[in-house]
Coordinates of C-alpha atoms and ligand atoms in Angstrom, one line a residue:
Chain A
X1 CA 31.5 208.1 140.1
X2 CA 34.7 209.2 141.8
X3 CA 37.0 208.6 138.9
X4 CA 39.3 211.6 139.3
X5 CA 42.6 211.1 140.8
X6 CA 42.6 212.5 144.4
X7 CA 45.8 213.7 146.1
X8 CA 45.0 211.6 149.2
X9 CA 43.1 208.3 149.3
X10 CA 42.3 208.7 153.0
X11 CA 41.9 212.0 154.8
X12 CA 40.5 212.5 158.3
X13 CA 40.5 215.7 160.3
X14 CA 39.7 216.2 164.0
X15 CA 38.4 212.6 164.1
X16 CA 37.0 211.7 167.5
X17 CA 35.2 208.6 168.8
X18 CA 33.9 208.2 172.3
X19 CA 32.4 205.1 173.9
X20 CA 30.1 205.1 176.9
X21 CA 31.0 202.3 179.1
X22 CA 28.8 201.2 182.0
X23 CA 30.7 201.1 185.2
X24 CA 30.4 197.9 187.3
X25 CA 29.6 198.5 190.9
X26 CA 31.1 196.6 193.9
X27 CA 28.8 195.5 196.7
X28 CA 25.0 195.1 196.9
X29 CA 24.0 198.7 197.7
X30 CA 26.2 200.1 195.0
X31 CA 24.8 197.5 192.6
X32 CA 21.3 198.5 193.4
X33 CA 22.0 202.1 192.9
X34 CA 23.8 201.3 189.7
X35 CA 20.8 199.3 188.5
X36 CA 18.4 202.3 188.8
X37 CA 20.9 205.0 187.8
X38 CA 23.7 203.4 186.0
X39 CA 27.1 205.1 186.3
X40 CA 28.8 205.7 182.9
X41 CA 32.3 206.5 182.0
X42 CA 33.3 208.0 178.7
X43 CA 36.3 206.5 176.9
X44 CA 37.9 208.6 174.3
X45 CA 39.0 205.8 172.0
X46 CA 40.2 208.2 169.2
X47 CA 41.1 211.8 169.9
X48 CA 41.3 214.5 167.3
X49 CA 43.0 212.3 164.8
X50 CA 44.3 213.9 161.5
X51 CA 45.3 211.5 158.8
X52 CA 46.5 212.0 155.3
X53 CA 47.4 208.9 153.3
X54 CA 48.4 209.0 149.6
X55 CA 47.1 206.4 147.1
X56 CA 49.3 203.4 146.9
X57 CA 51.1 203.9 150.2
X58 CA 51.5 201.3 152.8
X59 CA 51.2 202.7 156.3
X60 CA 51.8 200.9 159.5
X61 CA 49.5 201.9 162.3
X62 CA 51.1 201.2 165.7
X63 CA 50.1 201.6 169.3
X64 CA 49.7 199.5 172.5
X65 CA 46.6 197.5 173.3
X66 CA 43.5 199.7 173.5
X67 CA 45.2 202.7 171.7
X68 CA 42.3 203.1 169.3
X69 CA 43.7 201.4 166.1
X70 CA 40.8 199.1 165.5
X71 CA 38.3 201.8 166.3
X72 CA 40.0 204.1 163.6
X73 CA 39.8 201.3 161.0
X74 CA 36.2 200.7 161.8
X75 CA 35.4 204.4 161.3
X76 CA 37.5 204.6 158.1
X77 CA 35.7 201.6 156.7
X78 CA 32.2 202.8 157.5
X79 CA 31.3 200.4 160.4
X80 CA 31.3 203.0 163.1
X81 CA 30.0 206.5 163.1
X82 CA 32.5 209.1 164.3
X83 CA 31.4 211.2 167.4
X84 CA 32.8 214.1 165.6
X85 CA 35.2 215.1 162.9
X86 CA 35.4 214.4 159.2
X87 CA 36.5 211.4 157.0
X88 CA 37.0 211.3 153.3
X89 CA 37.9 208.0 151.8
X90 CA 38.3 208.1 148.0
X91 CA 35.8 211.0 148.0
X92 CA 33.2 209.1 150.0
X93 CA 32.0 209.5 153.6
X94 CA 32.5 206.0 154.8
X95 CA 29.5 205.8 157.2
X96 CA 27.1 206.4 154.3
X97 CA 28.3 203.0 153.0
X98 CA 27.6 203.7 149.3
X99 CA 27.9 200.5 147.4
X100 CA 30.5 202.2 145.1
X101 CA 32.6 202.9 148.2
X102 CA 32.2 199.4 149.6
X103 CA 33.3 198.0 146.3
X104 CA 36.5 199.9 146.6
X105 CA 37.6 198.9 150.0
X106 CA 38.2 195.8 152.1
X107 CA 38.6 195.3 155.8
X108 CA 40.3 192.3 157.1
X109 CA 39.7 191.9 160.8
X110 CA 40.3 188.4 162.1
X111 CA 39.6 185.3 160.0
X112 CA 35.8 185.5 160.1
X113 CA 35.3 188.9 158.5
X114 CA 34.5 187.7 155.0
X115 CA 34.6 183.9 154.8
X116 CA 31.2 182.1 155.3
X117 CA 32.0 179.8 158.3
X118 CA 29.7 177.0 157.3
X119 CA 30.8 176.8 153.7
X120 CA 34.1 176.0 152.0
X121 CA 36.1 179.0 150.8
X122 CA 35.3 178.4 147.1
X123 CA 31.6 179.0 147.9
X124 CA 32.4 182.3 149.5
X125 CA 34.5 183.2 146.4
X126 CA 31.5 182.4 144.2
X127 CA 29.2 184.5 146.3
X128 CA 31.6 187.4 146.3
X129 CA 31.9 187.2 142.6
X130 CA 28.2 187.8 142.3
X131 CA 27.8 190.4 145.0
X132 CA 30.7 192.5 143.5
X133 CA 29.4 191.8 140.0
X134 CA 32.7 190.5 138.6
X135 CA 32.7 189.2 135.0
X136 CA 33.6 185.6 134.3
X137 CA 37.0 186.6 132.9
X138 CA 37.8 188.9 135.8
X139 CA 36.8 186.3 138.3
X140 CA 38.8 183.4 136.7
X141 CA 42.0 185.3 136.2
X142 CA 42.0 186.9 139.7
X143 CA 41.0 183.8 141.5
X144 CA 43.7 181.6 140.0
X145 CA 46.3 184.3 140.6
X146 CA 45.3 184.7 144.3
X147 CA 45.2 180.9 144.8
X148 CA 48.6 180.7 143.3
X149 CA 50.1 183.6 145.3
X150 CA 48.6 182.4 148.5
X151 CA 49.1 178.7 148.0
X152 CA 45.6 177.8 149.0
X153 CA 44.7 175.1 146.4
X154 CA 44.4 172.5 149.2
X155 CA 42.0 174.3 151.5
X156 CA 39.4 175.5 148.8
X157 CA 37.0 172.6 149.3
X158 CA 37.1 172.3 153.1
X159 CA 34.4 173.8 155.3
X160 CA 36.0 177.0 156.6
X161 CA 35.4 176.2 160.3
X162 CA 37.6 173.1 159.8
X163 CA 40.6 175.0 158.4
X164 CA 43.7 175.9 160.4
X165 CA 44.3 179.4 161.4
X166 CA 46.9 179.9 158.8
X167 CA 44.8 178.5 156.0
X168 CA 41.9 180.5 157.0
X169 CA 43.8 183.7 157.1
X170 CA 45.1 183.1 153.6
X171 CA 41.6 182.3 152.3
X172 CA 40.4 185.4 154.1
X173 CA 42.9 187.5 152.2
X174 CA 42.0 185.9 148.9
X175 CA 38.2 186.7 149.5
X176 CA 39.0 190.2 150.6
X177 CA 41.1 190.9 147.5
X178 CA 38.8 189.3 144.9
X179 CA 37.2 192.6 144.0
X180 CA 40.6 194.3 143.9
X181 CA 40.0 197.0 146.4
X182 CA 41.8 200.3 146.0
X183 CA 42.1 200.4 149.8
X184 CA 42.9 197.6 152.1
X185 CA 42.4 197.9 155.9
X186 CA 44.3 195.2 157.7
X187 CA 43.8 194.7 161.4
X188 CA 46.5 192.4 162.7
X189 CA 46.6 190.1 159.7
X190 CA 49.3 187.9 161.2
X191 CA 48.0 187.5 164.7
X192 CA 48.4 184.1 166.2
X193 CA 50.4 182.7 163.2
X194 CA 53.8 181.0 163.5
X195 CA 56.9 182.9 162.2
X196 CA 56.9 181.0 158.9
X197 CA 53.3 181.8 158.2
X198 CA 53.8 185.4 159.2
X199 CA 56.6 185.7 156.7
X200 CA 54.5 184.1 154.0
X201 CA 51.7 186.6 154.5
X202 CA 54.1 189.5 154.6
X203 CA 55.7 188.4 151.4
X204 CA 52.4 188.0 149.8
X205 CA 51.3 191.4 150.8
X206 CA 54.5 192.9 149.4
X207 CA 54.1 191.0 146.2
X208 CA 50.4 191.9 145.9
X209 CA 51.2 195.5 146.5
X210 CA 53.9 195.5 143.9
X211 CA 51.4 194.2 141.3
X212 CA 48.3 196.1 142.1
X213 CA 49.4 199.2 144.2
X214 CA 46.5 199.4 146.6
X215 CA 46.6 201.7 149.6
X216 CA 47.2 199.7 152.7
X217 CA 46.6 200.7 156.3
X218 CA 47.9 198.0 158.5
X219 CA 48.0 197.4 162.2
X220 CA 50.2 194.7 163.8
X221 CA 51.8 194.0 167.1
X222 CA 54.6 192.2 165.2
X223 CA 57.2 194.9 164.4
X224 CA 58.7 192.6 161.7
X225 CA 55.5 193.0 159.8
X226 CA 55.7 196.8 160.0
X227 CA 59.4 197.0 159.3
X228 CA 59.0 194.8 156.3
X229 CA 55.9 196.3 154.8
X230 CA 55.5 200.0 155.8
X231 CA 57.7 202.9 154.9
X232 CA 55.6 205.3 156.9
X233 CA 54.2 204.6 160.4
X234 CA 51.6 206.4 162.5
X235 CA 51.8 205.8 166.1
X236 CA 48.8 206.4 168.5
X237 CA 48.5 206.1 172.2
X238 CA 45.3 206.5 174.2
X239 CA 43.6 207.8 171.0
X240 CA 46.3 210.5 170.3
X241 CA 48.6 210.6 167.4
X242 CA 52.2 210.6 168.9
X243 CA 54.2 210.1 165.7
X244 CA 53.6 210.2 162.0
X245 CA 56.5 209.8 159.6
X246 CA 59.1 207.5 158.1
X247 CA 60.1 204.5 160.1
X248 CA 63.8 205.5 159.8
X249 CA 63.0 208.9 161.3
X250 CA 61.2 207.2 164.2
X251 CA 64.3 205.2 164.9
X252 CA 66.7 208.1 164.7
X253 CA 64.5 210.4 166.8
X254 CA 63.9 207.9 169.5
X255 CA 67.1 206.2 169.5
X256 CA 70.2 208.2 168.8
X257 CA 72.2 205.1 169.6
X258 CA 73.0 201.8 167.9
X259 CA 73.9 198.5 169.6
X260 CA 77.3 197.1 169.0
X261 CA 78.5 193.6 169.9
X262 CA 82.2 192.6 169.9
X263 CA 83.9 189.4 170.6
X264 CA 87.6 189.9 171.4
X265 CA 90.3 187.3 170.8
X266 CA 91.8 188.2 174.2
X267 CA 92.2 191.1 176.5
X268 CA 89.6 193.6 177.7
X269 CA 87.3 196.2 176.1
X270 CA 86.9 199.4 178.0
X271 CA 83.6 201.2 177.6
X272 CA 83.9 204.8 178.5
X273 CA 80.7 206.7 179.3
X274 CA 82.3 210.0 178.4
X275 CA 82.7 208.6 174.8
X276 CA 79.0 207.9 174.7
X277 CA 79.3 204.2 175.4
X278 CA 76.9 202.3 177.6
X279 CA 77.6 198.7 178.4
X280 CA 74.5 196.4 178.5
X281 CA 76.1 193.0 178.7
X282 CA 79.5 191.5 179.4
X283 CA 80.4 187.8 179.3
X284 CA 84.0 186.7 179.1
X285 CA 85.4 188.3 175.9
X286 CA 82.0 189.2 174.6
X287 CA 80.7 192.8 175.0
X288 CA 77.4 194.3 174.1
X289 CA 77.0 198.1 174.4
X290 CA 75.0 201.1 173.2
X291 CA 76.9 203.8 171.3
X292 CA 76.0 207.2 169.9
X293 CA 75.1 206.8 166.3
X294 CA 77.6 209.3 165.2
X295 CA 80.5 207.6 166.9
X296 CA 79.8 204.1 165.5
X297 CA 82.1 204.3 162.4
X298 CA 85.0 205.7 164.4
X299 CA 84.6 203.0 167.1
X300 CA 84.4 200.3 164.5
X301 CA 87.5 201.5 162.8
X302 CA 89.3 201.7 166.1
X303 CA 88.3 198.2 167.1
X304 CA 89.4 196.7 163.8
X305 CA 92.7 198.5 164.0
X306 CA 93.6 196.6 167.1
X307 CA 93.5 193.3 165.1
X308 CA 91.9 191.7 168.2
X309 CA 88.4 191.3 166.9
X310 CA 86.8 187.8 166.4
X311 CA 83.4 189.2 165.6
X312 CA 81.7 192.5 165.4
X313 CA 78.0 193.4 164.8
X314 CA 76.2 196.7 164.7
X315 CA 72.3 196.8 164.9
X316 CA 69.5 199.1 165.5
X317 CA 67.7 198.7 168.8
X318 CA 64.5 196.5 168.4
X319 CA 61.5 198.4 167.2
X320 CA 59.5 197.1 170.2
X321 CA 61.8 198.9 172.6
X322 CA 61.5 202.0 170.6
X323 CA 57.7 202.0 170.6
X324 CA 57.7 201.1 174.2
X325 CA 59.9 204.1 174.9
X326 CA 57.6 206.3 172.9
X327 CA 54.8 205.5 175.2
X328 CA 56.7 205.8 178.4
X329 CA 58.3 209.2 177.6
X330 CA 56.2 212.0 179.0
X331 CA 56.8 214.4 176.0
X332 CA 55.3 212.8 173.0
X333 CA 57.3 213.5 169.8
X334 CA 55.3 215.3 167.2
X335 CA 56.4 215.6 163.6
Chain B
X1 CA 22.4 195.9 134.0
X2 CA 23.4 196.8 137.6
X3 CA 20.0 195.6 138.8
X4 CA 20.7 192.3 137.1
X5 CA 24.0 191.8 139.0
X6 CA 22.4 192.6 142.2
X7 CA 19.7 190.1 141.5
X8 CA 22.5 187.7 140.8
X9 CA 24.1 188.3 144.2
X10 CA 20.7 187.5 145.8
X11 CA 20.5 184.2 144.0
X12 CA 24.1 183.3 145.0
X13 CA 23.3 184.1 148.7
X14 CA 20.0 182.1 148.5
X15 CA 21.9 179.1 147.1
X16 CA 24.4 179.4 149.8
X17 CA 21.8 179.2 152.5
X18 CA 20.3 176.2 150.9
X19 CA 23.7 174.5 151.0
X20 CA 24.2 175.5 154.6
X21 CA 20.8 174.1 155.6
X22 CA 21.5 170.9 153.9
X23 CA 24.7 170.4 155.9
X24 CA 22.6 170.7 159.1
X25 CA 19.5 168.7 157.8
X26 CA 19.3 166.8 161.1
X27 CA 18.0 169.9 162.7
X28 CA 15.2 170.1 160.2
X29 CA 13.8 166.8 161.1
X30 CA 13.8 167.6 164.8
X31 CA 12.2 170.9 164.2
X32 CA 9.6 169.5 161.8
X33 CA 8.5 166.9 164.4
X34 CA 8.3 169.7 167.0
X35 CA 6.1 171.7 164.8
X36 CA 3.7 168.7 164.4
X37 CA 3.3 167.7 168.1
X38 CA 1.2 170.5 169.6
X39 CA -1.4 170.9 166.8
X40 CA -1.9 167.0 166.9
X41 CA -2.5 167.2 170.6
X42 CA -4.8 170.2 170.2
X43 CA -6.8 168.5 167.4
X44 CA -7.5 165.5 169.5
X45 CA -8.5 167.6 172.4
X46 CA -10.9 169.7 170.4
X47 CA -12.5 166.7 168.7
X48 CA -13.1 165.0 172.1
X49 CA -15.1 167.9 173.7
X50 CA -18.7 168.6 173.1
X51 CA -19.5 171.3 170.5
X52 CA -21.8 174.1 171.8
X53 CA -24.3 175.8 169.6
X54 CA -22.3 179.0 169.2
X55 CA -19.2 177.2 167.9
X56 CA -19.1 177.6 164.1
X57 CA -16.4 174.9 163.6
X58 CA -17.3 171.3 162.7
X59 CA -15.1 168.3 163.2
X60 CA -14.0 168.6 159.7
X61 CA -13.0 172.3 160.2
X62 CA -11.0 171.4 163.3
X63 CA -9.1 168.5 161.6
X64 CA -8.3 170.6 158.5
X65 CA -7.3 173.6 160.7
X66 CA -4.8 171.6 162.9
X67 CA -3.5 169.7 159.8
X68 CA -2.6 173.0 158.2
X69 CA -1.3 174.8 161.3
X70 CA 2.2 173.2 161.2
X71 CA 2.5 173.9 157.5
X72 CA 1.6 177.5 157.7
X73 CA 3.6 178.0 160.8
X74 CA 6.6 176.6 158.9
X75 CA 6.1 178.6 155.8
X76 CA 5.7 181.9 157.7
X77 CA 8.6 181.2 160.1
X78 CA 11.5 183.5 160.4
X79 CA 14.6 183.2 162.5
X80 CA 15.7 186.8 162.2
X81 CA 15.4 187.5 165.9
X82 CA 17.8 184.8 166.9
X83 CA 20.1 185.3 164.0
X84 CA 20.3 189.1 164.1
X85 CA 20.9 189.4 167.8
X86 CA 23.7 186.8 167.4
X87 CA 25.1 188.8 164.5
X88 CA 25.2 191.9 166.6
X89 CA 26.9 190.1 169.5
X90 CA 29.5 188.1 167.6
X91 CA 30.4 190.8 165.2
X92 CA 29.2 189.1 162.0
X93 CA 27.0 192.0 161.3
X94 CA 30.2 193.8 160.5
X95 CA 30.6 191.5 157.5
X96 CA 27.2 192.2 156.2
X97 CA 27.6 196.0 156.6
X98 CA 30.7 196.1 154.5
X99 CA 29.3 194.3 151.5
X100 CA 27.7 196.0 148.6
X101 CA 24.5 194.0 149.3
X102 CA 21.5 195.0 151.4
X103 CA 22.5 194.0 155.0
X104 CA 19.1 192.5 156.0
X105 CA 18.4 190.8 152.7
X106 CA 20.3 187.7 154.0
X107 CA 17.8 187.1 156.7
X108 CA 14.9 187.1 154.2
X109 CA 16.8 184.8 151.9
X110 CA 17.8 182.5 154.8
X111 CA 14.1 182.3 155.9
X112 CA 13.0 181.4 152.4
X113 CA 15.6 178.7 152.1
X114 CA 15.0 177.4 155.6
X115 CA 11.2 177.3 155.2
X116 CA 11.3 175.7 151.8
X117 CA 13.7 173.0 153.0
X118 CA 11.7 172.3 156.1
X119 CA 8.6 171.8 154.1
X120 CA 10.1 168.7 152.6
X121 CA 10.5 167.2 156.1
X122 CA 7.1 168.3 157.2
X123 CA 4.9 167.3 154.3
X124 CA 5.3 163.5 154.6
X125 CA 4.2 163.7 158.3
X126 CA 1.3 165.8 157.3
X127 CA 0.4 163.5 154.6
X128 CA 0.3 160.5 156.9
X129 CA -1.8 162.5 159.4
X130 CA -4.2 163.3 156.5
X131 CA -4.4 159.6 155.4
X132 CA -5.9 158.8 158.9
X133 CA -8.5 161.5 158.9
X134 CA -9.3 162.1 155.2
X135 CA -12.8 160.5 155.5
X136 CA -13.8 163.1 158.0
X137 CA -12.5 166.2 156.0
X138 CA -14.6 167.9 153.5
X139 CA -12.6 169.5 150.6
X140 CA -15.4 169.7 148.0
X141 CA -15.4 173.5 148.2
X142 CA -11.9 173.9 146.9
X143 CA -11.5 175.7 143.6
X144 CA -8.5 177.4 141.8
X145 CA -9.4 181.0 142.9
X146 CA -9.5 179.8 146.6
X147 CA -6.1 178.3 146.2
X148 CA -4.7 181.5 144.7
X149 CA -6.1 183.5 147.6
X150 CA -4.6 180.9 150.0
X151 CA -1.1 181.2 148.5
X152 CA -1.2 184.9 148.5
X153 CA -2.3 184.9 152.1
X154 CA 0.7 182.7 153.0
X155 CA 3.1 185.1 151.3
X156 CA 1.5 188.1 153.0
X157 CA 1.5 186.2 156.3
X158 CA 5.2 185.5 155.9
X159 CA 5.9 189.1 155.2
X160 CA 4.0 190.2 158.2
X161 CA 5.7 187.8 160.5
X162 CA 9.1 188.9 159.1
X163 CA 8.3 192.6 159.5
X164 CA 7.2 192.2 163.1
X165 CA 10.0 189.8 164.0
X166 CA 12.5 192.1 162.2
X167 CA 11.4 195.1 164.2
X168 CA 12.0 193.1 167.4
X169 CA 15.3 191.8 166.1
X170 CA 16.6 195.3 165.4
X171 CA 16.2 196.2 169.1
X172 CA 19.3 194.1 169.6
X173 CA 21.2 197.4 169.0
X174 CA 20.0 198.4 172.4
X175 CA 18.8 195.3 174.2
X176 CA 21.3 192.5 174.9
X177 CA 18.7 189.8 175.0
X178 CA 15.6 190.3 172.7
X179 CA 14.6 186.7 172.8
X180 CA 12.4 187.2 176.0
X181 CA 10.7 190.1 174.4
X182 CA 10.3 188.1 171.2
X183 CA 8.9 185.1 173.3
X184 CA 6.1 187.4 174.7
X185 CA 5.2 189.4 171.6
X186 CA 5.9 187.0 168.9
X187 CA 5.5 183.7 170.7
X188 CA 2.8 184.1 173.4
X189 CA 0.5 186.7 171.8
X190 CA 1.1 185.2 168.4
X191 CA 0.2 181.7 169.6
X192 CA -3.0 183.0 171.3
X193 CA -4.3 185.7 168.9
X194 CA -2.8 184.1 165.8
X195 CA -4.8 181.0 166.3
X196 CA -2.2 178.4 167.0
X197 CA -4.1 177.0 170.0
X198 CA -7.7 178.0 169.2
X199 CA -8.9 178.9 165.8
X200 CA -9.6 182.7 165.7
X201 CA -13.0 182.1 164.2
X202 CA -14.1 180.3 167.4
X203 CA -13.1 183.2 169.7
X204 CA -15.8 185.1 171.6
X205 CA -16.9 188.0 169.4
X206 CA -15.1 190.8 171.2
X207 CA -11.7 188.9 171.3
X208 CA -12.2 187.9 167.8
X209 CA -12.7 191.5 166.8
X210 CA -9.4 192.4 168.4
X211 CA -7.6 189.5 166.8
X212 CA -8.8 190.5 163.4
X213 CA -7.4 194.0 163.9
X214 CA -4.0 192.9 165.1
X215 CA -1.4 191.5 162.7
X216 CA -1.1 188.0 164.3
X217 CA -4.2 186.4 162.7
X218 CA -2.7 187.1 159.3
X219 CA 0.5 185.1 160.1
X220 CA -1.4 181.9 160.8
X221 CA -5.1 181.6 161.1
X222 CA -6.1 183.7 158.1
X223 CA -4.7 181.5 155.2
X224 CA -6.3 178.4 156.9
X225 CA -9.6 180.2 157.2
X226 CA -9.4 180.9 153.4
X227 CA -8.5 177.4 152.6
X228 CA -11.4 175.9 154.6
X229 CA -13.8 178.1 152.6
X230 CA -15.1 180.0 155.5
X231 CA -14.5 183.5 154.3
X232 CA -16.4 185.5 151.7
X233 CA -14.3 187.3 149.0
X234 CA -15.1 190.6 150.8
X235 CA -13.7 189.3 154.1
X236 CA -10.6 188.0 152.3
X237 CA -9.9 191.3 150.7
X238 CA -10.4 193.1 154.0
X239 CA -7.9 190.7 155.5
X240 CA -5.4 191.4 152.8
X241 CA -5.8 195.1 153.3
X242 CA -5.3 194.9 157.2
X243 CA -2.2 192.7 156.8
X244 CA -0.7 194.8 154.1
X245 CA -1.3 197.9 156.4
X246 CA 0.6 196.2 159.2
X247 CA 3.4 195.3 156.8
X248 CA 3.7 198.9 155.8
X249 CA 3.7 200.1 159.3
X250 CA 6.3 197.6 160.5
X251 CA 8.5 198.3 157.5
X252 CA 8.6 201.9 158.4
X253 CA 9.3 201.0 162.0
X254 CA 12.1 198.8 160.9
X255 CA 13.6 201.4 158.8
X256 CA 13.6 203.9 161.6
X257 CA 15.0 201.6 164.1
X258 CA 17.7 200.5 161.6
X259 CA 18.9 204.1 161.0
X260 CA 19.1 204.8 164.7
X261 CA 20.5 201.5 165.6
X262 CA 23.4 201.8 163.3
X263 CA 24.4 205.0 165.0
X264 CA 24.5 203.3 168.4
X265 CA 26.1 200.2 167.0
X266 CA 29.6 199.9 168.4
X267 CA 30.7 197.1 166.0
X268 CA 32.2 194.8 168.6
X269 CA 34.8 192.4 167.6
X270 CA 38.3 192.6 166.0
Ligands
ATP1 N1 32.5 198.6 171.3 C1 33.1 199.2 172.3 N2 32.5 199.6 173.3 C2 33.1 200.3 174.4 N3 34.4 200.6 174.3 C3 35.2 200.2 173.3 C4 34.5 199.5 172.2 N4 35.5 199.2 171.3 C5 36.6 199.8 171.8 N5 36.5 200.3 173.0 C6 37.5 200.9 173.8 O1 38.2 201.9 173.0 C7 39.6 201.9 173.2 C8 40.3 201.6 171.9 O2 40.0 200.3 171.5 P1 40.6 199.6 170.1 O3 40.0 198.3 170.0 O4 40.4 200.6 169.1 O5 42.1 199.5 170.5 P2 43.3 198.9 169.6 O6 44.3 199.9 169.4 O7 42.7 198.2 168.4 O8 43.9 197.7 170.6 P3 44.4 196.3 170.3 O9 45.9 196.5 170.0 O10 44.3 195.6 171.7 O11 43.6 195.7 169.3 C9 39.8 200.8 174.4 O12 39.8 201.5 175.5 C10 38.5 200.0 174.2 O13 38.2 199.5 175.5
MG2 MG1 42.6 196.2 167.8

């Protein structure tokens, strides 16, 4: 048994995964040639990835479509064999799929990963209880707690395929957490859900983490998820790690500016580029501009001093922009 | 203790498959009727042609044979080829790989549940069929030891079919559509050499010899041959040995394919 406390729950070094993709040929002659000698292209889905994640941390895993996030989660959970490199999760090599390892992780990938499609969720719970060898007491207390936290009393008896997306996702989470995994891999847990449901799931995850302290590695395209849940983010692009650190640092590093919005009672606001001000929007007495982070307090004070302010807000640029900028910049930022 | 829990998991999964099959029981009825049709047509065909001197089968043998063909076909049936190739394509294999539960066990349990349930739909029809022809069937030779051999042969036949089908199913790691391959190996050759159309015992000697060496006879014809009292104990034991040998060979093949397959598996989905 791997009972001793490890410094890291998840470690990978020099992790690579290639996919051979068959190229489609255009035209008859090329198609024929392709049939006898198929042309292949190698995609480097994950490239020399080093990860170190401490037990109990929540880490956001970001990147554009096709960056290699899902591929990484599949390797960390033992579904995919790495092309090269090492992985150590809780002292196990995931691809060996030891039962003791499988009992301490959970992968949530869409709403069909764990639920039995043709049976109501209660039945899947009962099966999991047996497969994971939970005692009566464990099962009863955990299941009632999860049903409560996820508010899924009403969907338990309905055939899973007949549930709504949001209901299914919450039941999927309940199943995945029944054996109280030490590590939780979440691949876009809020995809396709409405804002309210996204928020519900997010709050649930925060609450669950507070109670049980699992290590969570989470991918999401909704920045609100990441901002609400993760202190640390890892950003990858084309399989390469381009950022690894605190969310705040990412913001500071990428965006030395903040966005200010002022509504004047009357008169005009003059945005001087030499003072680090960049006007983005102007409409009547309303001005919206970017300003160097360091100059924000001084500017705010000055504006208030005029006594001409109806409204003033200061915000960070949206995370989406930031991430977008990370991918378009030619020099990736390394920690 | 741990083994007990694992066994528990198997029971829970078996129960789950029974429940799923019951929700789709309309399918069982259709499948059951389909199983019956061909043997009934063949039975009437064989009864209407003149018997030659070399043919060891009497009318009673033919009737009993085709009466039992659907039952044995049903009991040794396995849907692993269809199910596994689907699981590779739609990513549901991912689910099975990440459970602390043998990933292929589900297919065995599903076959068990399916075949047991289907028997309930099949037996009434077989019974009616039997009522019509019972005067012409001789069963006086039946004794307990023969029935035991018969049951053992069905279990062994089911295992052989699962091992051969399983090996074909696992090729889904490389081949997108294994159903065609399955149709040839496990459908065509099985129907011919297994004795679905013509009882193996009535084959010309050379072909019969080959059929007795291949695994297919043991999936269908062999249990019926035992039941009809046409095999001596020595022949029965020889049959068991051949079938078990094939089961061992295909189990090893399956294990090898599985290990290699997992390495090429790209875990679609997500
Ligand atoms: N099974 C596969 N076979 C071939 N190529 C694959 C396979 N899975 C992924 N890829 C390729 O690997 C790259 C990374 O894919 P991956 O699914 O890991 O991206 P992702 O970051 O999860 O993207 P998304 O945000 O769209 O989910 C892509 O170029 C993808 O086309
Ligand atoms: Mg993905």
